[in-house]
mmCIF file of C-alpha atoms and ligand atoms in Angstrom:
data_model
loop_
_atom_site.group_PDB
_atom_site.id
_atom_site.type_symbol
_atom_site.label_atom_id
_atom_site.label_comp_id
_atom_site.label_asym_id
_atom_site.label_seq_id
_atom_site.Cartn_x
_atom_site.Cartn_y
_atom_site.Cartn_z
ATOM 1 C CA MET A 12 -213.967 25.416 -56.894
ATOM 2 C CA LYS A 13 -213.732 28.696 -54.964
ATOM 3 C CA THR A 14 -215.423 31.805 -56.316
ATOM 4 C CA VAL A 15 -215.679 35.390 -55.084
ATOM 5 C CA ASN A 16 -218.782 34.259 -53.190
ATOM 6 C CA ASP A 17 -216.500 32.264 -50.852
ATOM 7 C CA PHE A 18 -214.647 35.409 -49.712
ATOM 8 C CA ASN A 19 -215.578 38.532 -47.799
ATOM 9 C CA PHE A 20 -213.731 41.400 -49.442
ATOM 10 C CA LYS A 21 -214.356 43.998 -46.700
ATOM 11 C CA GLY A 22 -211.189 46.080 -46.394
ATOM 12 C CA LYS A 23 -209.452 43.929 -49.027
ATOM 13 C CA LYS A 24 -208.013 44.766 -52.410
ATOM 14 C CA ALA A 25 -209.130 42.358 -55.117
ATOM 15 C CA LEU A 26 -206.768 42.043 -58.068
ATOM 16 C CA ILE A 27 -208.997 40.826 -60.903
ATOM 17 C CA ARG A 28 -207.787 39.515 -64.272
ATOM 18 C CA VAL A 29 -210.617 40.454 -66.594
ATOM 19 C CA ASP A 30 -210.901 40.107 -70.348
ATOM 20 C CA PHE A 31 -211.625 43.625 -71.587
ATOM 21 C CA ASN A 32 -210.184 42.936 -75.014
ATOM 22 C CA VAL A 33 -213.101 44.823 -76.550
ATOM 23 C CA PRO A 34 -213.675 45.835 -80.178
ATOM 24 C CA GLN A 35 -213.172 49.560 -80.933
ATOM 25 C CA ASP A 36 -213.931 51.848 -83.871
ATOM 26 C CA GLU A 37 -211.359 54.048 -85.652
ATOM 27 C CA ASN A 38 -211.718 56.685 -82.899
ATOM 28 C CA LEU A 39 -211.045 53.963 -80.314
ATOM 29 C CA ASN A 40 -214.592 54.081 -78.943
ATOM 30 C CA VAL A 41 -215.792 50.726 -77.613
ATOM 31 C CA THR A 42 -218.251 49.222 -80.106
ATOM 32 C CA ASP A 43 -219.320 46.165 -78.087
ATOM 33 C CA ASN A 44 -219.158 46.226 -74.281
ATOM 34 C CA THR A 45 -220.320 42.634 -73.720
ATOM 35 C CA ARG A 46 -217.045 41.659 -72.071
ATOM 36 C CA ILE A 47 -217.213 44.549 -69.610
ATOM 37 C CA VAL A 48 -220.855 43.820 -68.819
ATOM 38 C CA SER A 49 -219.953 40.147 -68.260
ATOM 39 C CA ALA A 50 -217.420 41.046 -65.549
ATOM 40 C CA LYS A 51 -219.776 43.390 -63.700
ATOM 41 C CA PRO A 52 -221.330 40.832 -61.299
ATOM 42 C CA THR A 53 -217.879 39.899 -59.934
ATOM 43 C CA ILE A 54 -216.869 43.537 -59.456
ATOM 44 C CA ASP A 55 -220.237 44.433 -57.914
ATOM 45 C CA LYS A 56 -219.920 41.642 -55.338
ATOM 46 C CA ILE A 57 -216.505 42.896 -54.202
ATOM 47 C CA VAL A 58 -217.603 46.528 -54.041
ATOM 48 C CA LYS A 59 -220.751 45.534 -52.123
ATOM 49 C CA ASP A 60 -218.610 43.703 -49.561
ATOM 50 C CA GLY A 61 -216.655 46.932 -48.975
ATOM 51 C CA GLY A 62 -213.566 45.933 -50.919
ATOM 52 C CA SER A 63 -211.680 47.789 -53.591
ATOM 53 C CA VAL A 64 -210.896 46.527 -57.075
ATOM 54 C CA ILE A 65 -207.831 46.580 -59.309
ATOM 55 C CA LEU A 66 -208.652 45.507 -62.867
ATOM 56 C CA MET A 67 -205.988 44.159 -65.182
ATOM 57 C CA THR A 68 -206.471 43.088 -68.793
ATOM 58 C CA HIS A 69 -204.855 43.006 -72.190
ATOM 59 C CA LEU A 70 -206.192 44.847 -75.239
ATOM 60 C CA GLY A 71 -205.195 43.872 -78.758
ATOM 61 C CA ARG A 72 -201.743 42.653 -79.671
ATOM 62 C CA PRO A 73 -199.244 45.403 -78.813
ATOM 63 C CA LYS A 74 -196.502 42.737 -78.652
ATOM 64 C CA GLY A 75 -194.608 44.168 -75.702
ATOM 65 C CA GLU A 76 -194.528 47.748 -77.063
ATOM 66 C CA VAL A 77 -196.220 50.757 -75.492
ATOM 67 C CA SER A 78 -198.631 52.426 -77.934
ATOM 68 C CA ASP A 79 -201.438 54.964 -77.713
ATOM 69 C CA LYS A 80 -203.672 52.813 -79.892
ATOM 70 C CA TYR A 81 -203.738 49.974 -77.393
ATOM 71 C CA SER A 82 -203.831 52.117 -74.256
ATOM 72 C CA LEU A 83 -206.628 51.243 -71.863
ATOM 73 C CA LYS A 84 -207.198 54.938 -71.219
ATOM 74 C CA HIS A 85 -209.524 54.838 -74.226
ATOM 75 C CA ILE A 86 -211.863 52.375 -72.536
ATOM 76 C CA VAL A 87 -211.990 53.973 -69.041
ATOM 77 C CA ASP A 88 -215.193 55.914 -69.787
ATOM 78 C CA GLU A 89 -217.005 52.837 -71.050
ATOM 79 C CA VAL A 90 -215.886 50.772 -68.049
ATOM 80 C CA SER A 91 -217.045 53.574 -65.716
ATOM 81 C CA LYS A 92 -220.403 53.730 -67.481
ATOM 82 C CA VAL A 93 -221.010 49.986 -67.293
ATOM 83 C CA LEU A 94 -219.876 49.664 -63.672
ATOM 84 C CA ASP A 95 -221.570 52.909 -62.623
ATOM 85 C CA VAL A 96 -218.393 53.935 -60.760
ATOM 86 C CA ALA A 97 -215.812 56.601 -61.714
ATOM 87 C CA VAL A 98 -213.016 54.178 -62.586
ATOM 88 C CA LYS A 99 -209.476 55.411 -61.873
ATOM 89 C CA PHE A 100 -206.668 54.737 -64.321
ATOM 90 C CA VAL A 101 -202.903 54.406 -63.995
ATOM 91 C CA ASP A 102 -200.690 54.257 -67.090
ATOM 92 C CA GLU A 103 -198.581 51.339 -65.832
ATOM 93 C CA CYS A 104 -199.492 47.900 -64.555
ATOM 94 C CA VAL A 105 -196.377 47.258 -62.438
ATOM 95 C CA GLY A 106 -193.904 49.398 -60.495
ATOM 96 C CA VAL A 107 -194.081 52.183 -57.925
ATOM 97 C CA GLU A 108 -196.773 54.252 -59.611
ATOM 98 C CA ALA A 109 -199.138 51.326 -60.102
ATOM 99 C CA GLU A 110 -198.522 50.037 -56.587
ATOM 100 C CA GLN A 111 -199.189 53.473 -55.108
ATOM 101 C CA ALA A 112 -202.425 53.868 -57.080
ATOM 102 C CA ALA A 113 -203.581 50.476 -55.816
ATOM 103 C CA ALA A 114 -202.547 51.254 -52.232
ATOM 104 C CA ASP A 115 -204.468 54.559 -52.298
ATOM 105 C CA LEU A 116 -207.764 52.896 -53.206
ATOM 106 C CA GLN A 117 -210.602 53.334 -50.729
ATOM 107 C CA ALA A 118 -213.434 50.847 -50.165
ATOM 108 C CA GLY A 119 -215.707 50.717 -53.214
ATOM 109 C CA GLU A 120 -213.170 52.272 -55.565
ATOM 110 C CA VAL A 121 -212.092 50.687 -58.846
ATOM 111 C CA LEU A 122 -208.726 51.108 -60.569
ATOM 112 C CA LEU A 123 -207.856 50.026 -64.106
ATOM 113 C CA VAL A 124 -204.153 49.487 -64.733
ATOM 114 C CA GLU A 125 -202.513 49.870 -68.163
ATOM 115 C CA ASN A 126 -202.434 47.128 -70.829
ATOM 116 C CA LEU A 127 -200.601 44.037 -69.548
ATOM 117 C CA ARG A 128 -199.261 43.294 -73.014
ATOM 118 C CA PHE A 129 -197.215 46.505 -73.072
ATOM 119 C CA HIS A 130 -194.768 44.167 -71.284
ATOM 120 C CA SER A 131 -193.548 41.194 -73.304
ATOM 121 C CA GLU A 132 -193.153 39.328 -69.988
ATOM 122 C CA GLU A 133 -196.937 38.966 -69.802
ATOM 123 C CA GLU A 134 -197.275 36.562 -72.734
ATOM 124 C CA LYS A 135 -194.020 34.826 -71.834
ATOM 125 C CA GLY A 136 -195.498 33.942 -68.453
ATOM 126 C CA ASP A 137 -192.554 35.581 -66.674
ATOM 127 C CA ALA A 138 -192.599 34.779 -62.945
ATOM 128 C CA GLU A 139 -190.847 37.992 -61.846
ATOM 129 C CA PHE A 140 -193.384 40.108 -63.759
ATOM 130 C CA ALA A 141 -196.210 38.068 -62.224
ATOM 131 C CA LYS A 142 -194.719 38.679 -58.770
ATOM 132 C CA GLN A 143 -194.679 42.435 -59.396
ATOM 133 C CA LEU A 144 -198.318 42.341 -60.509
ATOM 134 C CA SER A 145 -199.211 40.367 -57.379
ATOM 135 C CA LYS A 146 -198.140 43.323 -55.201
ATOM 136 C CA LEU A 147 -201.224 45.230 -56.354
ATOM 137 C CA GLY A 148 -203.789 43.193 -54.429
ATOM 138 C CA ASP A 149 -204.578 40.953 -51.438
ATOM 139 C CA ILE A 150 -206.802 38.448 -53.222
ATOM 140 C CA TYR A 151 -206.360 37.268 -56.826
ATOM 141 C CA VAL A 152 -209.518 36.752 -58.846
ATOM 142 C CA ASN A 153 -209.465 35.228 -62.310
ATOM 143 C CA ASP A 154 -212.558 36.200 -64.298
ATOM 144 C CA ALA A 155 -210.987 36.079 -67.760
ATOM 145 C CA PHE A 156 -212.308 32.891 -69.320
ATOM 146 C CA GLY A 157 -211.328 34.159 -72.788
ATOM 147 C CA THR A 158 -207.623 33.942 -71.886
ATOM 148 C CA ALA A 159 -207.781 30.968 -69.502
ATOM 149 C CA HIS A 160 -206.158 28.743 -72.137
ATOM 150 C CA ARG A 161 -203.016 30.888 -72.021
ATOM 151 C CA ALA A 162 -200.271 30.344 -69.443
ATOM 152 C CA HIS A 163 -199.555 34.068 -69.208
ATOM 153 C CA ALA A 164 -198.201 35.958 -66.189
ATOM 154 C CA SER A 165 -201.567 37.497 -65.218
ATOM 155 C CA THR A 166 -203.771 34.521 -66.121
ATOM 156 C CA ALA A 167 -201.902 31.636 -64.520
ATOM 157 C CA VAL A 168 -198.371 32.281 -63.208
ATOM 158 C CA ILE A 169 -199.515 34.972 -60.754
ATOM 159 C CA ALA A 170 -201.768 32.571 -58.820
ATOM 160 C CA GLN A 171 -198.776 31.035 -57.000
ATOM 161 C CA TYR A 172 -198.266 34.318 -55.130
ATOM 162 C CA PHE A 173 -201.722 34.047 -53.561
ATOM 163 C CA PRO A 174 -201.577 30.549 -52.033
ATOM 164 C CA ALA A 175 -204.562 31.025 -49.737
ATOM 165 C CA ALA A 176 -206.275 33.939 -51.438
ATOM 166 C CA LYS A 177 -207.230 33.101 -55.021
ATOM 167 C CA CYS A 178 -210.538 32.324 -56.631
ATOM 168 C CA PHE A 179 -212.623 32.481 -59.783
ATOM 169 C CA GLY A 180 -214.875 35.344 -60.733
ATOM 170 C CA LEU A 181 -218.548 34.713 -61.398
ATOM 171 C CA LEU A 182 -218.228 34.785 -65.194
ATOM 172 C CA MET A 183 -215.464 32.207 -65.103
ATOM 173 C CA ALA A 184 -217.518 30.039 -62.727
ATOM 174 C CA LYS A 185 -220.526 30.236 -65.066
ATOM 175 C CA GLU A 186 -218.400 29.211 -68.049
ATOM 176 C CA LEU A 187 -216.847 26.283 -66.200
ATOM 177 C CA ASN A 188 -220.215 25.118 -64.873
ATOM 178 C CA ALA A 189 -221.764 25.247 -68.351
ATOM 179 C CA ILE A 190 -219.015 23.052 -69.793
ATOM 180 C CA GLN A 191 -219.277 20.699 -66.820
ATOM 181 C CA LYS A 192 -223.020 20.435 -67.421
ATOM 182 C CA VAL A 193 -222.373 19.131 -70.920
ATOM 183 C CA LEU A 194 -219.244 17.038 -70.457
ATOM 184 C CA LYS A 195 -219.813 15.598 -66.973
ATOM 185 C CA THR A 196 -223.312 15.906 -65.639
ATOM 186 C CA GLY A 197 -225.460 16.361 -68.731
ATOM 187 C CA GLU A 198 -228.929 14.826 -68.586
ATOM 188 C CA LYS A 199 -229.456 12.323 -71.411
ATOM 189 C CA PRO A 200 -229.926 12.300 -74.324
ATOM 190 C CA VAL A 201 -226.897 14.505 -74.916
ATOM 191 C CA THR A 202 -226.570 15.859 -78.469
ATOM 192 C CA ALA A 203 -223.606 17.634 -79.999
ATOM 193 C CA ILE A 204 -224.098 19.652 -83.170
ATOM 194 C CA LEU A 205 -220.824 20.348 -84.887
ATOM 195 C CA GLY A 206 -220.537 22.432 -88.010
ATOM 196 C CA GLY A 207 -218.015 24.797 -89.499
ATOM 197 C CA SER A 208 -215.654 24.379 -92.357
ATOM 198 C CA LYS A 209 -213.150 21.685 -91.476
ATOM 199 C CA VAL A 210 -212.979 18.244 -89.882
ATOM 200 C CA SER A 211 -209.368 18.887 -88.896
ATOM 201 C CA SER A 212 -210.263 21.714 -86.514
ATOM 202 C CA LYS A 213 -213.005 19.691 -84.792
ATOM 203 C CA ILE A 214 -211.446 16.254 -84.610
ATOM 204 C CA THR A 215 -210.055 16.513 -81.078
ATOM 205 C CA ILE A 216 -213.388 17.815 -79.818
ATOM 206 C CA ILE A 217 -215.269 14.938 -81.439
ATOM 207 C CA GLU A 218 -212.905 12.357 -79.953
ATOM 208 C CA ASN A 219 -213.162 13.905 -76.502
ATOM 209 C CA ILE A 220 -216.950 14.158 -76.405
ATOM 210 C CA LEU A 221 -217.805 10.777 -77.967
ATOM 211 C CA PRO A 222 -217.825 9.003 -74.568
ATOM 212 C CA VAL A 223 -220.389 11.432 -73.122
ATOM 213 C CA ILE A 224 -222.800 12.075 -75.990
ATOM 214 C CA ASP A 225 -225.691 10.062 -77.410
ATOM 215 C CA ASN A 226 -226.088 11.867 -80.727
ATOM 216 C CA LEU A 227 -223.587 13.565 -82.993
ATOM 217 C CA ILE A 228 -225.021 15.863 -85.636
ATOM 218 C CA ILE A 229 -222.570 16.874 -88.316
ATOM 219 C CA GLY A 230 -223.183 19.811 -90.644
ATOM 220 C CA GLY A 231 -221.367 22.580 -92.472
ATOM 221 C CA GLY A 232 -218.362 22.154 -94.704
ATOM 222 C CA MET A 233 -216.956 19.163 -92.873
ATOM 223 C CA THR A 234 -219.946 17.104 -93.997
ATOM 224 C CA TYR A 235 -218.394 16.534 -97.410
ATOM 225 C CA THR A 236 -215.221 14.919 -96.135
ATOM 226 C CA PHE A 237 -217.429 12.334 -94.396
ATOM 227 C CA ILE A 238 -219.661 11.826 -97.431
ATOM 228 C CA LYS A 239 -216.733 11.428 -99.840
ATOM 229 C CA ALA A 240 -215.050 9.000 -97.443
ATOM 230 C CA GLN A 241 -218.240 6.917 -97.552
ATOM 231 C CA GLY A 242 -218.101 6.828 -101.347
ATOM 232 C CA GLY A 243 -220.492 9.703 -102.116
ATOM 233 C CA LYS A 244 -220.155 12.228 -104.947
ATOM 234 C CA ILE A 245 -219.612 15.730 -103.552
ATOM 235 C CA GLY A 246 -218.969 17.807 -106.701
ATOM 236 C CA LYS A 247 -216.918 20.902 -105.892
ATOM 237 C CA SER A 248 -217.860 20.981 -102.192
ATOM 238 C CA ILE A 249 -215.179 21.793 -99.634
ATOM 239 C CA CYS A 250 -213.302 18.647 -98.629
ATOM 240 C CA GLU A 251 -210.143 17.661 -96.780
ATOM 241 C CA ASP A 252 -209.040 14.650 -98.789
ATOM 242 C CA ASP A 253 -206.309 13.725 -96.334
ATOM 243 C CA LYS A 254 -208.883 13.525 -93.507
ATOM 244 C CA GLN A 255 -211.120 10.902 -95.108
ATOM 245 C CA ALA A 256 -209.586 8.027 -93.155
ATOM 246 C CA LEU A 257 -209.993 10.039 -89.979
ATOM 247 C CA ALA A 258 -213.657 10.643 -90.812
ATOM 248 C CA LEU A 259 -214.258 6.921 -91.234
ATOM 249 C CA ASP A 260 -212.416 6.251 -87.990
ATOM 250 C CA ILE A 261 -214.712 8.706 -86.159
ATOM 251 C CA LEU A 262 -217.765 6.913 -87.548
ATOM 252 C CA LYS A 263 -216.340 3.564 -86.389
ATOM 253 C CA LYS A 264 -215.546 4.861 -82.907
ATOM 254 C CA ALA A 265 -219.001 6.420 -82.638
ATOM 255 C CA LYS A 266 -220.598 3.079 -83.509
ATOM 256 C CA GLU A 267 -218.499 1.292 -80.881
ATOM 257 C CA LYS A 268 -219.665 3.805 -78.290
ATOM 258 C CA ASN A 269 -223.302 3.608 -79.382
ATOM 259 C CA VAL A 270 -223.318 7.234 -80.479
ATOM 260 C CA LYS A 271 -225.792 7.874 -83.293
ATOM 261 C CA VAL A 272 -224.246 9.986 -86.037
ATOM 262 C CA TYR A 273 -226.486 12.162 -88.204
ATOM 263 C CA LEU A 274 -225.114 13.475 -91.498
ATOM 264 C CA PRO A 275 -227.133 15.734 -93.816
ATOM 265 C CA GLU A 276 -229.352 13.705 -96.131
ATOM 266 C CA ASP A 277 -229.903 16.595 -98.544
ATOM 267 C CA THR A 278 -227.934 19.679 -99.404
ATOM 268 C CA VAL A 279 -228.496 23.082 -100.970
ATOM 269 C CA VAL A 280 -225.932 23.216 -103.743
ATOM 270 C CA ALA A 281 -224.813 26.271 -105.710
ATOM 271 C CA ASP A 282 -222.984 26.756 -109.000
ATOM 272 C CA GLY A 283 -220.621 29.254 -107.348
ATOM 273 C CA PHE A 284 -219.530 30.473 -103.902
ATOM 274 C CA ASP A 285 -221.860 33.442 -104.148
ATOM 275 C CA ASN A 286 -225.090 34.471 -102.456
ATOM 276 C CA ASN A 287 -226.699 34.983 -105.866
ATOM 277 C CA ALA A 288 -225.489 31.759 -107.446
ATOM 278 C CA ASN A 289 -228.037 29.341 -108.916
ATOM 279 C CA THR A 290 -229.146 26.713 -106.427
ATOM 280 C CA GLN A 291 -230.868 23.353 -106.257
ATOM 281 C CA ILE A 292 -231.538 20.786 -103.562
ATOM 282 C CA VAL A 293 -229.930 17.396 -104.049
ATOM 283 C CA GLU A 294 -229.002 14.288 -102.090
ATOM 284 C CA THR A 295 -225.778 14.990 -100.219
ATOM 285 C CA LYS A 296 -224.182 11.826 -101.577
ATOM 286 C CA ASN A 297 -225.077 12.747 -105.151
ATOM 287 C CA ILE A 298 -223.894 16.281 -105.784
ATOM 288 C CA PRO A 299 -223.463 17.029 -109.514
ATOM 289 C CA ASP A 300 -219.988 17.936 -110.812
ATOM 290 C CA ASP A 301 -219.360 21.712 -110.773
ATOM 291 C CA TRP A 302 -221.843 22.285 -107.912
ATOM 292 C CA GLU A 303 -220.923 22.789 -104.261
ATOM 293 C CA GLY A 304 -222.864 22.207 -101.043
ATOM 294 C CA LEU A 305 -223.365 25.425 -99.088
ATOM 295 C CA ASP A 306 -226.247 24.609 -96.724
ATOM 296 C CA VAL A 307 -228.263 21.701 -95.375
ATOM 297 C CA GLY A 308 -231.515 20.884 -97.193
ATOM 298 C CA PRO A 309 -235.128 20.752 -95.889
ATOM 299 C CA LYS A 310 -235.183 16.985 -95.145
ATOM 300 C CA THR A 311 -232.017 17.389 -93.109
ATOM 301 C CA ILE A 312 -233.453 20.330 -91.201
ATOM 302 C CA GLU A 313 -236.477 18.216 -90.302
ATOM 303 C CA ALA A 314 -234.416 15.219 -89.225
ATOM 304 C CA PHE A 315 -231.884 17.246 -87.221
ATOM 305 C CA SER A 316 -234.617 19.295 -85.550
ATOM 306 C CA LYS A 317 -236.355 16.126 -84.374
ATOM 307 C CA VAL A 318 -233.175 14.834 -82.718
ATOM 308 C CA ILE A 319 -232.578 18.222 -81.110
ATOM 309 C CA LEU A 320 -236.130 18.479 -79.792
ATOM 310 C CA ASP A 321 -235.765 15.051 -78.165
ATOM 311 C CA SER A 322 -232.515 16.052 -76.414
ATOM 312 C CA LYS A 323 -232.041 17.140 -72.822
ATOM 313 C CA THR A 324 -228.486 18.474 -73.175
ATOM 314 C CA ILE A 325 -227.252 20.237 -76.307
ATOM 315 C CA LEU A 326 -223.855 21.492 -77.369
ATOM 316 C CA TRP A 327 -223.576 23.601 -80.506
ATOM 317 C CA ASN A 328 -220.376 24.607 -82.201
ATOM 318 C CA GLY A 329 -220.095 25.761 -85.783
ATOM 319 C CA PRO A 330 -222.593 26.836 -88.451
ATOM 320 C CA LEU A 331 -224.479 24.307 -90.598
ATOM 321 C CA GLY A 332 -223.835 26.240 -93.797
ATOM 322 C CA VAL A 333 -222.238 29.390 -95.173
ATOM 323 C CA PHE A 334 -224.433 31.524 -92.908
ATOM 324 C CA GLU A 335 -222.630 34.750 -93.871
ATOM 325 C CA MET A 336 -224.596 34.596 -97.142
ATOM 326 C CA PRO A 337 -228.338 34.978 -96.412
ATOM 327 C CA ASN A 338 -229.334 32.435 -99.072
ATOM 328 C CA PHE A 339 -227.283 29.747 -97.285
ATOM 329 C CA ALA A 340 -228.161 30.666 -93.696
ATOM 330 C CA LYS A 341 -231.512 28.830 -93.570
ATOM 331 C CA GLY A 342 -230.105 25.601 -92.125
ATOM 332 C CA THR A 343 -228.205 27.371 -89.366
ATOM 333 C CA ILE A 344 -231.279 29.484 -88.536
ATOM 334 C CA ALA A 345 -233.533 26.411 -88.397
ATOM 335 C CA ILE A 346 -231.099 24.602 -86.101
ATOM 336 C CA GLY A 347 -230.911 27.696 -83.878
ATOM 337 C CA ASP A 348 -234.738 27.642 -83.736
ATOM 338 C CA ALA A 349 -234.805 23.950 -82.828
ATOM 339 C CA ILE A 350 -232.239 24.475 -80.052
ATOM 340 C CA GLY A 351 -234.316 27.414 -78.799
ATOM 341 C CA ALA A 352 -237.460 25.263 -78.760
ATOM 342 C CA ALA A 353 -235.683 22.393 -76.972
ATOM 343 C CA THR A 354 -234.362 24.848 -74.381
ATOM 344 C CA LYS A 355 -237.866 26.180 -73.842
ATOM 345 C CA ASN A 356 -238.930 22.574 -73.171
ATOM 346 C CA GLY A 357 -236.296 22.275 -70.432
ATOM 347 C CA ALA A 358 -233.119 21.186 -72.202
ATOM 348 C CA PHE A 359 -229.771 22.727 -71.274
ATOM 349 C CA SER A 360 -228.067 24.235 -74.326
ATOM 350 C CA LEU A 361 -224.542 25.561 -74.600
ATOM 351 C CA VAL A 362 -223.335 27.460 -77.646
ATOM 352 C CA GLY A 363 -219.660 28.127 -77.979
ATOM 353 C CA GLY A 364 -216.734 28.761 -80.215
ATOM 354 C CA GLY A 365 -216.214 31.586 -82.729
ATOM 355 C CA ASP A 366 -218.696 31.624 -85.560
ATOM 356 C CA SER A 367 -221.665 30.053 -83.818
ATOM 357 C CA VAL A 368 -221.441 32.727 -81.107
ATOM 358 C CA ALA A 369 -221.368 35.470 -83.752
ATOM 359 C CA PHE A 370 -224.379 33.857 -85.399
ATOM 360 C CA VAL A 371 -226.311 33.536 -82.147
ATOM 361 C CA LYS A 372 -225.685 37.192 -81.312
ATOM 362 C CA GLN A 373 -226.509 38.464 -84.813
ATOM 363 C CA ASN A 374 -229.777 36.588 -84.888
ATOM 364 C CA ASN A 375 -230.905 37.300 -81.331
ATOM 365 C CA TYR A 376 -230.769 33.721 -80.102
ATOM 366 C CA THR A 377 -228.851 34.686 -76.959
ATOM 367 C CA ASP A 378 -231.956 34.584 -74.769
ATOM 368 C CA LYS A 379 -233.253 31.397 -76.377
ATOM 369 C CA VAL A 380 -230.311 29.179 -75.396
ATOM 370 C CA SER A 381 -229.144 28.388 -71.866
ATOM 371 C CA TYR A 382 -225.622 29.681 -72.184
ATOM 372 C CA VAL A 383 -223.451 31.374 -74.798
ATOM 373 C CA SER A 384 -219.771 31.005 -74.042
ATOM 374 C CA THR A 385 -217.671 34.174 -74.214
ATOM 375 C CA GLY A 386 -214.372 32.384 -74.677
ATOM 376 C CA GLY A 387 -213.718 31.050 -78.171
ATOM 377 C CA GLY A 388 -210.328 29.363 -77.859
ATOM 378 C CA ALA A 389 -210.729 28.560 -74.174
ATOM 379 C CA MET A 390 -214.107 26.967 -74.815
ATOM 380 C CA LEU A 391 -212.778 24.857 -77.701
ATOM 381 C CA GLU A 392 -209.794 23.687 -75.648
ATOM 382 C CA SER A 393 -212.097 22.726 -72.760
ATOM 383 C CA LEU A 394 -214.223 20.695 -75.152
ATOM 384 C CA GLU A 395 -211.051 19.072 -76.423
ATOM 385 C CA GLY A 396 -210.471 17.897 -72.851
ATOM 386 C CA LYS A 397 -207.419 20.068 -72.268
ATOM 387 C CA GLU A 398 -206.717 21.499 -68.844
ATOM 388 C CA LEU A 399 -206.764 25.295 -69.032
ATOM 389 C CA PRO A 400 -203.667 26.830 -67.351
ATOM 390 C CA GLY A 401 -205.718 29.737 -65.959
ATOM 391 C CA VAL A 402 -208.115 27.307 -64.321
ATOM 392 C CA ALA A 403 -205.497 24.838 -63.082
ATOM 393 C CA ALA A 404 -203.479 27.619 -61.412
ATOM 394 C CA VAL A 405 -206.440 28.755 -59.326
ATOM 395 C CA LEU A 406 -207.480 25.196 -58.397
ATOM 396 C CA LYS A 407 -203.957 24.243 -57.305
ATOM 397 C CA ASP A 408 -203.343 24.172 -53.510
HETATM 398 P P1 AMP B 528 -215.288 27.132 -88.253
HETATM 399 O O1 AMP B 528 -214.465 28.369 -87.988
HETATM 400 O O2 AMP B 528 -214.493 25.931 -88.545
HETATM 401 O O3 AMP B 528 -216.357 26.911 -87.195
HETATM 402 O O4 AMP B 528 -216.035 27.411 -89.625
HETATM 403 C C1 AMP B 528 -216.926 28.456 -89.807
HETATM 404 C C2 AMP B 528 -217.060 28.707 -91.277
HETATM 405 O O5 AMP B 528 -217.496 27.544 -91.927
HETATM 406 C C3 AMP B 528 -218.046 29.790 -91.616
HETATM 407 O O6 AMP B 528 -217.350 30.902 -92.116
HETATM 408 C C4 AMP B 528 -218.926 29.152 -92.694
HETATM 409 O O7 AMP B 528 -219.154 29.994 -93.796
HETATM 410 C C5 AMP B 528 -218.108 27.950 -93.119
HETATM 411 N N1 AMP B 528 -218.929 26.914 -93.737
HETATM 412 C C6 AMP B 528 -220.022 26.334 -93.241
HETATM 413 N N2 AMP B 528 -220.561 25.477 -94.130
HETATM 414 C C7 AMP B 528 -219.795 25.518 -95.238
HETATM 415 C C8 AMP B 528 -219.851 24.877 -96.494
HETATM 416 N N3 AMP B 528 -220.802 24.015 -96.788
HETATM 417 N N4 AMP B 528 -218.880 25.167 -97.402
HETATM 418 C C9 AMP B 528 -217.916 26.058 -97.112
HETATM 419 N N5 AMP B 528 -217.812 26.688 -95.926
HETATM 420 C C10 AMP B 528 -218.734 26.434 -94.993
#
């Protein structure tokens, strides 16, 4: 796997696909610059070598139409601030003007080109569009893990025009190494904690990771499909009735592979889907009619924490309860604490995929785990065992 560290960029123009799809407020000010900060090490390395940088990214979903709202001109100041360089901007990403702006760059200079998705060819993975983009630089760098699962012109198709001059950025390399550390080289015992609302959205991940894990901890809404399938009473808890057979099949496969499965023994149930609803703690397999399970109970927290503390490699995806409501966030917080403690004791922990990342950020766990993935969909597809087009294109000879 080649990264920017394998190249000397002196006198070269690096064309970097970054993911600067940042959140903005109503005045289009950037409200969270994490994605820009994450790309900084790659850009710094190239600038330090004496190269120049052309940044390309998408922002929002302009669907092939030019619009002021999605123009990257609104993020230039923030990018300049984070990179500590006066970033230049050109209001096209292909064509004469863009090519000239790229050609004019001096060593150490950084250019941001306009939103790739102003051209519908980007998402279609159009080869001619990719070829035009390729004219902007000498070396192609893919540092956009968040879009690596898309076979778009700038994320995958373009790589063919740089047969001997393509590599990953440092963020991308970190993401890929973290996943590798769990799925390929993880020190045992390896524990996966999967939560969230539905079995159906996690099934492919579970099937793919079963051969490499020792423990599977299941929490969140998908618990109840498993419990009902085993003959338990789940009251009004969330359940995918048509996935009960699948749940039993997972348990069977786990047994065959000697994977220990941990389901919540007790549950915090509520008489409504409301933070202020009445609650009680009951056995998960014995939830009264009209009550629904919204968080794991204290016995479960203790049991899950013990497994986590004994683990050397930990993967966490999905909350253990309805963490958006403070009264049902205790289980998710306790599991975050246990993962933090295990990490402190030397375990490698990877948190990834949508809601768990939001949770980790909101609750300041970022520094307590080994790695928080920045790419929701790309991370989930990697865990599902799928080859990411953006990765495959750079690895290809
Ligand atoms: P996912 O996107 O599949 O990872 O699911 C995340 C969502 O699952 C969050 O919005 C949680 O509120 C929700 N969730 C977790 N536990 C439960 C539960 N017991 N009942 C209903 N929803 C839940």
